[in-house]
């Protein structure tokens, strides 16, 4: 039982970070229906930039993190402005392919700058590394911090959507572009904000995962797990994305513990297939309201 | 205050929908545009609000002035910020948002938050039913309530003129009467000009001060509603009354079509 809990809890803690990145993915889907296949690369971009600010430019960690988040937000806006805004009104498939191309280019540039397969490690780490003992369980402190940071960020976001004017504008655009325009809301500004937010969330995920495991280019594949997490949650739902992330994390933890290391990389996709077969709209998919 | 001067509208640069339409809305006036399906009524409204652009349409000729400013090249956001608010056809509520969130959304383009709060109470005053439904998901409101909600949402942006596209569509006669009554009250109390596109000619001619009749992208007839109500053709084709003013029995009508006087 202790071993089970150990696997499950550490899985859930990583899962919260997946959920955070998946929320970013969902924000873009909701506002513009675009699938951002560059989410994984945005994640490693954040991780690398933060690492470089701390260990190459020798900035204090708090400043480096703040700088990384600001950079990520700007970068998201730039991606929205250049390859994507001119594509508004074009077929969705073409837009999605553009995001894929952005991701591949980004991966190439990052490889060129910070090196291919070699690991970049946060040393000293951003979060305290020593594990703590809770009852019989041994929990890495980094995971605990990561979990709470992810939870707090998601909570702040949901408050933002519920209680601020900018959040309301984003939800209105998510409902209907034409109505939003008739109400005088700038749909473009909402697109820009959602890309900025999504890139910031990816960067937070990247910094957390990077400081726990170290950074290399294939870390981007973890960012892409945001897509199954979002799909499991129903693609339109922010709580759904969190649940999807947690579920994937949980099953990864269990499967790598009981079945063997290596399985965890495919578990997300197996879960996604199974869930979509039985719940094609995901767990929290929005249904269009039809009154009878 | 709103002048449409001889506009032509093209969709996709080829399909001509309006062929020279001119109309005018004066301060605190209610103006209605009547006409059959495909006459160009909705297109006229979209030309004013700028939403034409989002559908690959454009004003290719003529201009539209609002308080002396030419607006036909402006974006829909700029136009709505000037106080021209269009209520789209079909009661488009933001269905997963609550009633109150819908209304607050209408106030997003304003800077004065105190004014938004005041106007929220004003809207609840005009539509008391919305107040009791403020926390309900708007997608589940009834048709009449949704129509009230979209009118209230437009009022929340403190408009200088409201463009309404078929507010009566799909509603029971009783509700149509209620909603037109409230529109009349709003027009009188707030001196708010309304430009209403309608198929429900009887209601529209009761509420409006001035009317235009459109067909095939042109205005074929216009005048103060008192005149329009007495017009033989309006009676015959839109109100379904025979020349004597009695309800017409269609059983006795021979199947030839009376030629409208305005078709040349």
Coordinates of C-alpha atoms in Angstrom, one line a residue:
Chain A
X1 CA 0.0 0.0 0.0
X2 CA 2.8 2.4 0.9
X3 CA 4.4 1.7 -2.5
X4 CA 1.2 2.2 -4.3
X5 CA 0.6 5.6 -2.5
X6 CA 4.2 6.5 -3.2
X7 CA 3.8 6.0 -7.0
X8 CA 0.3 7.5 -7.1
X9 CA 1.2 10.7 -5.2
X10 CA 4.4 11.4 -7.0
X11 CA 2.5 10.8 -10.3
X12 CA -0.2 13.2 -9.3
X13 CA 2.3 15.9 -8.4
X14 CA 3.9 15.8 -11.8
X15 CA 0.4 15.5 -13.3
X16 CA -0.5 18.9 -11.9
X17 CA 2.3 20.4 -14.0
X18 CA 0.9 18.6 -17.1
X19 CA -2.5 20.1 -16.2
X20 CA -1.0 23.6 -16.0
X21 CA 0.5 23.3 -19.5
X22 CA -2.7 21.7 -20.7
X23 CA -4.7 24.7 -19.4
X24 CA -2.5 26.9 -21.7
X25 CA -3.4 24.7 -24.6
X26 CA -7.1 24.9 -23.8
X27 CA -7.0 28.7 -23.5
X28 CA -5.9 29.0 -27.2
X29 CA -8.4 26.4 -28.3
X30 CA -11.2 28.2 -26.6
X31 CA -10.4 31.6 -28.0
X32 CA -9.5 30.7 -31.5
X33 CA -10.1 27.0 -32.0
X34 CA -6.5 26.5 -33.0
X35 CA -4.6 23.5 -31.7
X36 CA -1.2 24.8 -30.8
X37 CA 1.3 22.0 -31.6
X38 CA 4.1 24.2 -30.5
X39 CA 3.1 24.0 -26.9
X40 CA 5.9 21.5 -26.1
X41 CA 8.5 23.8 -27.6
X42 CA 7.2 26.8 -25.8
X43 CA 7.7 24.7 -22.6
X44 CA 11.4 24.0 -23.3
X45 CA 11.9 27.5 -24.5
X46 CA 10.9 28.8 -21.1
X47 CA 13.1 26.2 -19.4
X48 CA 16.1 27.0 -21.4
X49 CA 15.7 30.8 -21.1
X50 CA 15.4 30.5 -17.4
X51 CA 18.4 28.3 -17.1
X52 CA 20.4 30.6 -19.3
X53 CA 19.4 33.7 -17.3
X54 CA 20.5 32.0 -14.1
X55 CA 23.6 30.1 -15.1
X56 CA 24.9 32.0 -18.1
X57 CA 23.9 35.6 -17.2
X58 CA 24.2 35.0 -13.5
X59 CA 20.9 36.7 -12.6
X60 CA 19.4 36.0 -9.2
X61 CA 16.8 33.2 -9.5
X62 CA 13.7 35.3 -8.7
X63 CA 14.7 37.9 -11.4
X64 CA 15.4 35.1 -13.8
X65 CA 12.0 33.6 -13.3
X66 CA 10.3 36.9 -13.7
X67 CA 12.3 37.7 -16.8
X68 CA 11.5 34.3 -18.3
X69 CA 7.8 34.8 -17.8
X70 CA 7.9 38.2 -19.3
X71 CA 9.9 36.9 -22.2
X72 CA 7.5 34.0 -22.7
X73 CA 4.5 36.3 -22.7
X74 CA 6.1 38.6 -25.3
X75 CA 7.1 35.6 -27.4
X76 CA 3.5 34.3 -27.4
X77 CA 2.3 37.7 -28.6
X78 CA 5.0 37.7 -31.3
X79 CA 3.9 34.2 -32.5
X80 CA 0.3 35.3 -32.6
X81 CA 1.2 38.5 -34.5
X82 CA 3.5 37.1 -37.2
X83 CA 2.7 33.7 -38.4
X84 CA -0.8 33.4 -37.1
X85 CA -2.7 36.7 -37.4
X86 CA -2.3 36.9 -41.2
X87 CA -3.9 33.4 -41.3
X88 CA -7.1 34.4 -39.6
X89 CA -10.0 33.3 -41.9
X90 CA -7.9 30.6 -43.6
X91 CA -8.8 27.0 -43.1
X92 CA -8.2 25.7 -39.6
X93 CA -6.0 22.9 -40.8
X94 CA -3.6 25.3 -42.4
X95 CA -3.3 27.3 -39.2
X96 CA -2.7 24.2 -37.2
X97 CA 0.1 23.2 -39.6
X98 CA 1.6 26.6 -39.1
X99 CA 1.8 26.0 -35.3
X100 CA 3.5 22.7 -36.0
X101 CA 6.0 24.5 -38.2
X102 CA 6.6 27.1 -35.5
X103 CA 7.3 24.3 -33.0
X104 CA 9.8 22.5 -35.3
X105 CA 11.7 25.8 -36.1
X106 CA 11.8 26.6 -32.4
X107 CA 13.2 23.1 -31.6
X108 CA 15.8 23.7 -34.3
X109 CA 16.9 27.0 -32.9
X110 CA 17.0 25.8 -29.3
X111 CA 19.1 22.8 -30.4
X112 CA 21.5 25.2 -32.2
X113 CA 21.8 27.5 -29.2
X114 CA 21.8 25.3 -26.2
X115 CA 22.8 22.0 -27.6
X116 CA 21.1 18.8 -28.6
X117 CA 20.9 15.8 -26.3
X118 CA 23.0 17.1 -23.5
X119 CA 21.2 17.8 -20.2
X120 CA 21.2 21.3 -18.7
X121 CA 20.8 21.0 -15.0
X122 CA 19.7 23.6 -12.5
X123 CA 22.6 23.4 -10.1
X124 CA 22.0 24.7 -7.4
X125 CA 18.3 23.8 -8.0
X126 CA 15.6 26.4 -7.8
X127 CA 13.5 24.4 -5.4
X128 CA 14.9 22.5 -2.4
X129 CA 15.7 19.0 -3.5
X130 CA 15.7 17.0 -0.2
X131 CA 12.8 14.6 0.1
X132 CA 10.6 14.9 3.1
X133 CA 9.1 12.0 5.0
X134 CA 5.3 12.0 5.4
X135 CA 4.3 9.0 7.4
X136 CA 5.9 6.1 5.6
X137 CA 6.0 8.1 2.3
X138 CA 9.1 9.7 1.0
X139 CA 8.1 12.8 -1.1
X140 CA 10.6 14.9 -3.0
X141 CA 10.1 18.5 -1.9
X142 CA 10.5 19.8 -5.5
X143 CA 7.4 17.8 -6.5
X144 CA 5.4 19.2 -3.6
X145 CA 6.4 22.8 -4.5
X146 CA 5.7 22.1 -8.1
X147 CA 2.3 20.8 -7.3
X148 CA 1.3 23.7 -5.1
X149 CA 2.6 26.3 -7.6
X150 CA 0.6 24.6 -10.4
X151 CA -2.5 24.6 -8.2
X152 CA -2.2 28.2 -7.2
X153 CA -1.6 29.3 -10.8
X154 CA -4.8 27.5 -12.0
X155 CA -6.8 29.0 -9.1
X156 CA -5.6 32.5 -9.9
X157 CA -6.5 31.9 -13.5
X158 CA -10.0 30.8 -12.7
X159 CA -10.5 33.8 -10.6
X160 CA -9.2 36.0 -13.4
X161 CA -11.8 34.5 -15.8
X162 CA -14.6 34.8 -13.4
X163 CA -14.1 38.3 -12.0
X164 CA -12.1 40.5 -14.3
X165 CA -13.2 42.4 -17.4
X166 CA -10.3 41.0 -19.5
X167 CA -11.3 37.5 -18.4
X168 CA -15.0 38.1 -19.3
X169 CA -13.9 39.4 -22.7
X170 CA -11.9 36.2 -23.3
X171 CA -14.9 34.1 -22.3
X172 CA -17.2 36.1 -24.6
X173 CA -14.8 35.6 -27.5
X174 CA -14.7 31.9 -26.7
X175 CA -18.5 31.8 -27.0
X176 CA -19.0 33.5 -30.3
X177 CA -16.6 35.7 -32.4
X178 CA -19.3 37.5 -34.3
X179 CA -21.3 38.5 -31.2
X180 CA -18.1 39.6 -29.5
X181 CA -17.4 41.9 -32.4
X182 CA -20.9 43.3 -32.4
X183 CA -20.4 44.1 -28.7
X184 CA -17.2 46.0 -29.5
X185 CA -14.8 43.5 -28.1
X186 CA -11.5 43.2 -30.0
X187 CA -11.2 39.6 -31.0
X188 CA -7.6 40.1 -32.0
X189 CA -6.6 41.5 -28.7
X190 CA -8.1 38.4 -27.0
X191 CA -6.2 36.1 -29.4
X192 CA -3.0 38.0 -28.4
X193 CA -3.7 37.7 -24.7
X194 CA -4.5 34.1 -24.9
X195 CA -1.3 33.3 -26.7
X196 CA 0.7 35.3 -24.1
X197 CA -1.1 33.5 -21.3
X198 CA -0.6 30.1 -22.9
X199 CA 3.1 30.7 -23.5
X200 CA 3.5 31.9 -19.9
X201 CA 1.8 28.8 -18.5
X202 CA 4.1 26.6 -20.7
X203 CA 7.1 28.4 -19.4
X204 CA 6.0 27.9 -15.8
X205 CA 5.6 24.2 -16.6
X206 CA 9.0 24.2 -18.3
X207 CA 10.8 25.9 -15.3
X208 CA 9.2 23.5 -12.9
X209 CA 9.9 20.3 -14.9
X210 CA 13.3 21.6 -15.8
X211 CA 14.3 22.3 -12.3
X212 CA 13.1 18.9 -11.2
X213 CA 14.5 16.7 -14.0
X214 CA 17.0 18.9 -15.9
X215 CA 16.4 20.2 -19.4
X216 CA 17.0 18.7 -22.7
X217 CA 15.3 19.0 -26.1
X218 CA 13.1 15.8 -25.7
X219 CA 11.5 17.5 -22.7
X220 CA 9.3 19.1 -25.4
X221 CA 7.6 15.7 -25.7
X222 CA 6.3 16.2 -22.2
X223 CA 4.8 19.5 -23.2
X224 CA 3.0 17.7 -26.0
X225 CA 1.3 15.6 -23.3
X226 CA -0.8 18.7 -22.7
X227 CA -2.7 17.7 -25.8
X228 CA -4.0 14.3 -24.5
X229 CA -4.6 15.9 -21.1
X230 CA -6.7 18.6 -22.8
X231 CA -8.6 16.1 -24.9
X232 CA -9.4 13.9 -22.0
X233 CA -10.7 16.9 -20.2
X234 CA -12.9 17.8 -23.1
X235 CA -10.8 20.4 -24.9
X236 CA -13.0 23.4 -23.9
X237 CA -12.8 23.0 -20.2
X238 CA -10.1 24.4 -17.9
X239 CA -11.0 22.2 -14.9
X240 CA -11.1 19.4 -17.4
X241 CA -7.6 20.1 -18.5
X242 CA -6.4 20.0 -14.9
X243 CA -8.2 16.7 -14.3
X244 CA -6.8 15.3 -17.6
X245 CA -3.3 16.3 -16.5
X246 CA -3.7 14.7 -13.0
X247 CA -5.1 11.5 -14.5
X248 CA -2.2 11.2 -16.9
X249 CA 0.3 11.9 -14.2
X250 CA -1.3 9.4 -11.9
X251 CA -1.3 6.6 -14.4
X252 CA 2.2 7.4 -15.5
X253 CA 3.4 7.1 -11.9
X254 CA 1.7 3.8 -11.4
X255 CA 2.7 2.3 -14.7
X256 CA 6.3 3.3 -14.5
X257 CA 6.3 1.9 -11.0
X258 CA 4.6 -1.4 -11.6
X259 CA 5.2 -2.2 -15.3
X260 CA 8.5 -0.7 -15.9
X261 CA 10.4 2.5 -16.8
X262 CA 9.6 3.6 -20.3
X263 CA 5.9 2.8 -20.3
X264 CA 5.1 6.2 -18.9
X265 CA 5.9 7.9 -22.2
X266 CA 3.0 6.1 -24.0
X267 CA 0.6 5.9 -21.1
X268 CA -0.9 9.4 -21.8
X269 CA -1.8 8.4 -25.4
X270 CA -3.3 5.0 -24.4
X271 CA -5.5 6.8 -21.8
X272 CA -6.5 9.3 -24.4
X273 CA -7.6 6.7 -26.9
X274 CA -9.6 4.8 -24.3
X275 CA -11.2 7.9 -22.9
X276 CA -12.1 9.2 -26.4
X277 CA -13.7 5.9 -27.4
X278 CA -16.0 5.9 -24.5
X279 CA -16.4 9.7 -23.9
X280 CA -15.9 11.3 -27.4
X281 CA -16.4 14.8 -25.9
X282 CA -14.0 14.1 -23.0
X283 CA -15.0 14.3 -19.4
X284 CA -16.0 18.0 -19.3
X285 CA -16.6 18.8 -23.0
X286 CA -19.0 21.7 -23.5
X287 CA -22.2 20.7 -25.1
X288 CA -24.0 23.2 -27.2
X289 CA -27.2 24.1 -25.3
X290 CA -30.3 23.1 -27.2
X291 CA -33.7 23.8 -25.7
X292 CA -36.4 21.5 -26.7
Chain B
X1 CA -27.8 61.6 -37.0
X2 CA -27.3 58.5 -39.1
X3 CA -27.2 59.0 -42.8
X4 CA -26.8 56.3 -45.4
X5 CA -26.0 57.9 -48.7
X6 CA -26.6 55.8 -51.8
X7 CA -24.5 52.8 -50.8
X8 CA -23.8 49.7 -52.8
X9 CA -22.6 46.6 -51.2
X10 CA -20.6 43.8 -52.8
X11 CA -19.9 40.4 -51.2
X12 CA -16.7 38.6 -52.4
X13 CA -16.2 41.5 -54.8
X14 CA -18.8 40.2 -57.2
X15 CA -22.2 39.6 -55.6
X16 CA -24.1 42.9 -55.5
X17 CA -26.6 42.9 -52.7
X18 CA -27.4 46.6 -52.2
X19 CA -27.9 48.8 -55.3
X20 CA -28.0 52.3 -54.1
X21 CA -29.7 52.5 -50.7
X22 CA -30.2 55.8 -48.9
X23 CA -31.9 56.3 -45.6
X24 CA -31.8 58.5 -42.6
X25 CA -32.4 58.2 -38.9
X26 CA -32.9 61.4 -37.0
X27 CA -32.4 62.1 -33.3
X28 CA -34.6 59.9 -31.1
X29 CA -36.5 58.6 -34.1
X30 CA -37.7 55.0 -34.6
X31 CA -37.1 53.9 -38.2
X32 CA -38.1 50.6 -39.6
X33 CA -36.9 48.8 -42.7
X34 CA -39.5 46.4 -44.2
X35 CA -39.2 43.9 -47.0
X36 CA -39.2 40.2 -47.9
X37 CA -36.4 37.7 -47.5
X38 CA -33.3 38.6 -49.4
X39 CA -34.2 42.2 -49.9
X40 CA -31.0 43.4 -48.3
X41 CA -32.3 44.6 -44.9
X42 CA -29.8 42.8 -42.8
X43 CA -27.0 43.7 -45.1
X44 CA -27.9 47.4 -44.7
X45 CA -27.6 47.0 -40.9
X46 CA -24.3 45.2 -41.2
X47 CA -23.0 47.9 -43.5
X48 CA -23.7 50.4 -40.7
X49 CA -22.2 48.3 -37.9
X50 CA -19.2 47.3 -39.9
X51 CA -19.9 43.6 -39.5
X52 CA -20.0 43.3 -43.2
X53 CA -16.3 43.1 -43.3
X54 CA -16.2 39.9 -41.3
X55 CA -18.2 38.2 -44.0
X56 CA -16.1 39.4 -47.0
X57 CA -18.5 42.1 -47.8
X58 CA -17.7 45.8 -48.4
X59 CA -19.4 49.1 -49.2
X60 CA -18.2 49.7 -52.7
X61 CA -20.0 52.9 -53.4
X62 CA -21.6 55.7 -51.4
X63 CA -20.9 56.4 -47.7
X64 CA -22.4 56.2 -44.3
X65 CA -22.2 59.1 -41.9
X66 CA -22.9 59.1 -38.1
X67 CA -23.0 62.5 -36.5
X68 CA -21.1 63.9 -39.4
X69 CA -18.3 61.3 -39.3
X70 CA -17.9 58.9 -42.1
X71 CA -17.9 55.3 -40.7
X72 CA -18.1 53.0 -43.7
X73 CA -14.4 52.2 -43.6
X74 CA -14.1 51.7 -39.9
X75 CA -13.8 48.4 -38.1
X76 CA -16.7 46.9 -36.1
X77 CA -14.9 47.7 -32.8
X78 CA -14.4 51.3 -33.7
X79 CA -18.0 51.7 -34.8
X80 CA -19.4 50.1 -31.7
X81 CA -17.2 52.3 -29.6
X82 CA -18.8 55.3 -31.3
X83 CA -22.1 54.1 -29.9
X84 CA -23.7 52.2 -32.8
X85 CA -24.7 48.8 -31.4
X86 CA -26.2 46.1 -33.6
X87 CA -28.4 43.4 -32.1
X88 CA -27.9 40.4 -34.4
X89 CA -30.7 38.3 -35.7
X90 CA -31.6 35.2 -33.8
X91 CA -31.2 36.1 -30.1
X92 CA -27.5 35.3 -29.9
X93 CA -26.9 35.1 -26.2
X94 CA -23.5 33.9 -24.9
X95 CA -25.1 30.6 -23.9
X96 CA -22.7 29.3 -21.4
X97 CA -22.5 32.6 -19.5
X98 CA -25.0 33.7 -16.9
X99 CA -27.6 36.3 -17.6
X100 CA -25.7 38.9 -15.6
X101 CA -22.4 38.0 -17.3
X102 CA -24.0 38.6 -20.6
X103 CA -25.2 42.0 -19.5
X104 CA -21.8 43.0 -18.0
X105 CA -20.2 41.9 -21.3
X106 CA -22.2 44.6 -23.0
X107 CA -20.6 47.1 -20.7
X108 CA -17.1 46.0 -21.5
X109 CA -16.5 48.8 -24.0
X110 CA -17.2 51.5 -21.4
X111 CA -14.7 53.1 -19.2
X112 CA -17.1 54.4 -16.5
X113 CA -17.7 51.5 -14.1
X114 CA -20.1 53.4 -12.0
X115 CA -22.2 54.0 -15.1
X116 CA -22.2 50.2 -15.9
X117 CA -23.5 49.5 -12.4
X118 CA -26.3 52.1 -12.8
X119 CA -27.2 50.8 -16.2
X120 CA -27.4 47.2 -14.9
X121 CA -30.1 48.3 -12.5
X122 CA -31.8 50.3 -15.4
X123 CA -31.9 47.1 -17.6
X124 CA -33.3 45.1 -14.7
X125 CA -35.9 47.9 -14.4
X126 CA -37.0 47.5 -18.0
X127 CA -36.8 43.7 -17.9
X128 CA -37.7 42.6 -14.3
X129 CA -37.7 39.0 -15.4
X130 CA -34.0 39.2 -16.2
X131 CA -33.3 40.2 -12.6
X132 CA -34.8 37.0 -11.2
X133 CA -32.8 35.0 -13.8
X134 CA -29.5 36.8 -13.2
X135 CA -27.5 33.7 -12.1
X136 CA -29.0 31.3 -14.6
X137 CA -27.1 30.1 -17.6
X138 CA -28.4 32.2 -20.5
X139 CA -28.6 29.3 -23.0
X140 CA -31.5 27.8 -21.0
X141 CA -33.6 31.0 -20.9
X142 CA -36.8 31.0 -23.0
X143 CA -36.9 32.7 -26.4
X144 CA -38.5 35.8 -25.1
X145 CA -36.1 36.1 -22.2
X146 CA -33.2 35.7 -24.6
X147 CA -34.5 38.5 -26.8
X148 CA -34.9 40.7 -23.7
X149 CA -31.3 39.7 -22.7
X150 CA -29.8 40.7 -26.0
X151 CA -31.6 44.0 -26.0
X152 CA -30.5 44.6 -22.4
X153 CA -26.9 43.7 -23.3
X154 CA -27.0 46.3 -26.1
X155 CA -28.4 48.9 -23.7
X156 CA -25.5 48.1 -21.3
X157 CA -23.0 49.6 -23.8
X158 CA -24.8 52.9 -23.5
X159 CA -25.5 53.2 -27.2
X160 CA -26.3 56.3 -29.2
X161 CA -28.3 54.3 -31.7
X162 CA -29.5 50.7 -31.6
X163 CA -29.8 48.6 -34.8
X164 CA -32.2 45.7 -34.3
X165 CA -32.5 42.7 -36.7
X166 CA -35.9 41.1 -36.5
X167 CA -36.5 41.2 -32.7
X168 CA -39.8 39.5 -33.3
X169 CA -38.5 36.4 -34.9
X170 CA -39.9 33.1 -33.5
X171 CA -41.7 34.7 -30.7
X172 CA -45.4 34.5 -29.7
X173 CA -47.6 37.4 -30.6
X174 CA -48.0 38.3 -27.0
X175 CA -44.3 38.4 -26.4
X176 CA -43.7 40.4 -29.5
X177 CA -46.2 43.0 -28.2
X178 CA -44.4 43.1 -24.9
X179 CA -41.0 43.5 -26.4
X180 CA -42.1 46.2 -28.8
X181 CA -43.8 47.9 -25.9
X182 CA -40.6 48.0 -24.0
X183 CA -38.6 49.2 -27.0
X184 CA -41.1 52.0 -27.3
X185 CA -40.6 52.9 -23.6
X186 CA -36.8 52.8 -24.0
X187 CA -37.0 55.0 -27.1
X188 CA -39.2 57.6 -25.3
X189 CA -37.4 57.7 -21.9
X190 CA -33.8 57.6 -23.2
X191 CA -34.5 59.5 -26.5
X192 CA -32.6 56.5 -28.1
X193 CA -33.0 56.2 -31.8
X194 CA -33.8 52.8 -33.1
X195 CA -33.3 51.3 -36.6
X196 CA -35.4 48.1 -36.8
X197 CA -35.5 45.6 -39.5
X198 CA -38.7 43.6 -39.3
X199 CA -40.9 41.1 -41.0
X200 CA -43.7 41.7 -38.6
X201 CA -45.0 44.7 -40.4
X202 CA -48.0 45.5 -38.2
X203 CA -45.9 45.8 -35.0
X204 CA -43.1 47.7 -36.8
X205 CA -45.5 50.2 -38.2
X206 CA -47.1 50.7 -34.8
X207 CA -43.8 51.5 -33.1
X208 CA -41.9 53.4 -35.8
X209 CA -42.1 57.0 -36.9
X210 CA -40.8 56.5 -40.3
X211 CA -40.5 53.4 -42.6
X212 CA -38.6 52.2 -45.7
X213 CA -39.6 49.3 -47.9
X214 CA -36.8 47.4 -49.6
X215 CA -36.9 45.0 -52.4
X216 CA -34.0 43.5 -54.5
X217 CA -31.4 45.7 -52.8
X218 CA -33.2 49.0 -53.4
X219 CA -35.5 51.2 -51.4
X220 CA -38.8 51.2 -53.3
X221 CA -41.0 53.2 -50.9
X222 CA -40.6 55.3 -47.9
X223 CA -42.6 57.7 -45.8
X224 CA -43.9 58.4 -42.3
X225 CA -45.7 55.4 -41.0
X226 CA -49.1 57.1 -41.1
X227 CA -48.7 57.3 -44.8
X228 CA -47.3 53.8 -45.2
X229 CA -50.2 52.3 -43.2
X230 CA -52.6 53.9 -45.7
X231 CA -50.6 52.8 -48.8
X232 CA -52.6 50.4 -50.9
X233 CA -49.6 48.2 -51.7
X234 CA -48.5 47.9 -48.1
X235 CA -52.0 46.9 -47.1
X236 CA -52.2 44.4 -49.9
X237 CA -48.8 42.7 -49.7
X238 CA -47.6 43.2 -46.1
X239 CA -50.7 43.6 -44.0
X240 CA -52.9 41.2 -45.9
X241 CA -55.9 43.6 -46.0
X242 CA -58.1 44.1 -49.0
X243 CA -58.6 47.6 -50.4
X244 CA -61.6 48.2 -48.2
X245 CA -59.6 47.5 -45.1
X246 CA -61.2 44.2 -44.2
X247 CA -59.4 41.0 -43.6
X248 CA -58.9 39.2 -46.9
X249 CA -60.3 35.8 -47.6
X250 CA -57.7 34.0 -49.6
X251 CA -60.1 31.3 -50.6
X252 CA -61.7 33.7 -53.0
X253 CA -58.6 35.1 -54.4
X254 CA -57.9 34.3 -58.0
X255 CA -54.5 33.0 -58.7
X256 CA -53.0 35.9 -60.5
X257 CA -50.6 38.2 -58.9
X258 CA -51.3 41.8 -58.6
X259 CA -48.5 43.8 -60.0
X260 CA -46.9 46.0 -57.4
X261 CA -46.8 49.6 -58.4
X262 CA -43.2 50.1 -57.6
X263 CA -41.7 47.4 -59.8
X264 CA -40.5 48.9 -62.9

